Amino acid sequence: MSQIKYKKLSGNELDEIVQNMKGWELKDEKLQKSFKFTNFVEAFGFMTRIALEAERMNHHPEWSNVYNNVTIKLSTHDAGGITDHDIKLAKIIDDTNPE
């Protein structure tokens, strides 16, 4: 099975895309967003739903969870930055969040 290659998005192209994404920001060369839930169970449930989608895509986020807060950072390590693959996962994450 051959590995899919993703193209790193350019600065201007990426800036334009991120401007149209609710709550996402560029930070430390990653696409990042934080989510706040009512409690730990809701936060963990959200992470579980994202984990299943990420596994289907074979694209795994860098994330952290402290009680009811979840922070997600996306980048495509093989491409050395943010790609369309990250944008696609970010949209799935937003669609999964019940806010």
Coordinates of C-alpha atoms in Angstrom, one line a residue, residues 5 17 27 34 44 49 51 54 56-57 60 64 87 90 99:
K5 CA 1.4 12.5 0.1
I17 CA -9.0 29.2 4.7
K27 CA -0.5 28.8 16.4
S34 CA -10.1 24.8 22.2
F44 CA -14.2 12.7 26.9
R49 CA -16.1 10.5 18.6
A51 CA -10.8 9.5 17.7
A54 CA -9.4 10.3 13.0
R56 CA -10.9 6.2 9.8
M57 CA -8.8 9.0 8.1
H60 CA -4.4 11.6 14.4
S64 CA -5.0 17.6 25.5
I87 CA -8.7 21.2 7.2
A90 CA -11.1 20.3 11.5
E99 CA -22.1 23.6 20.6

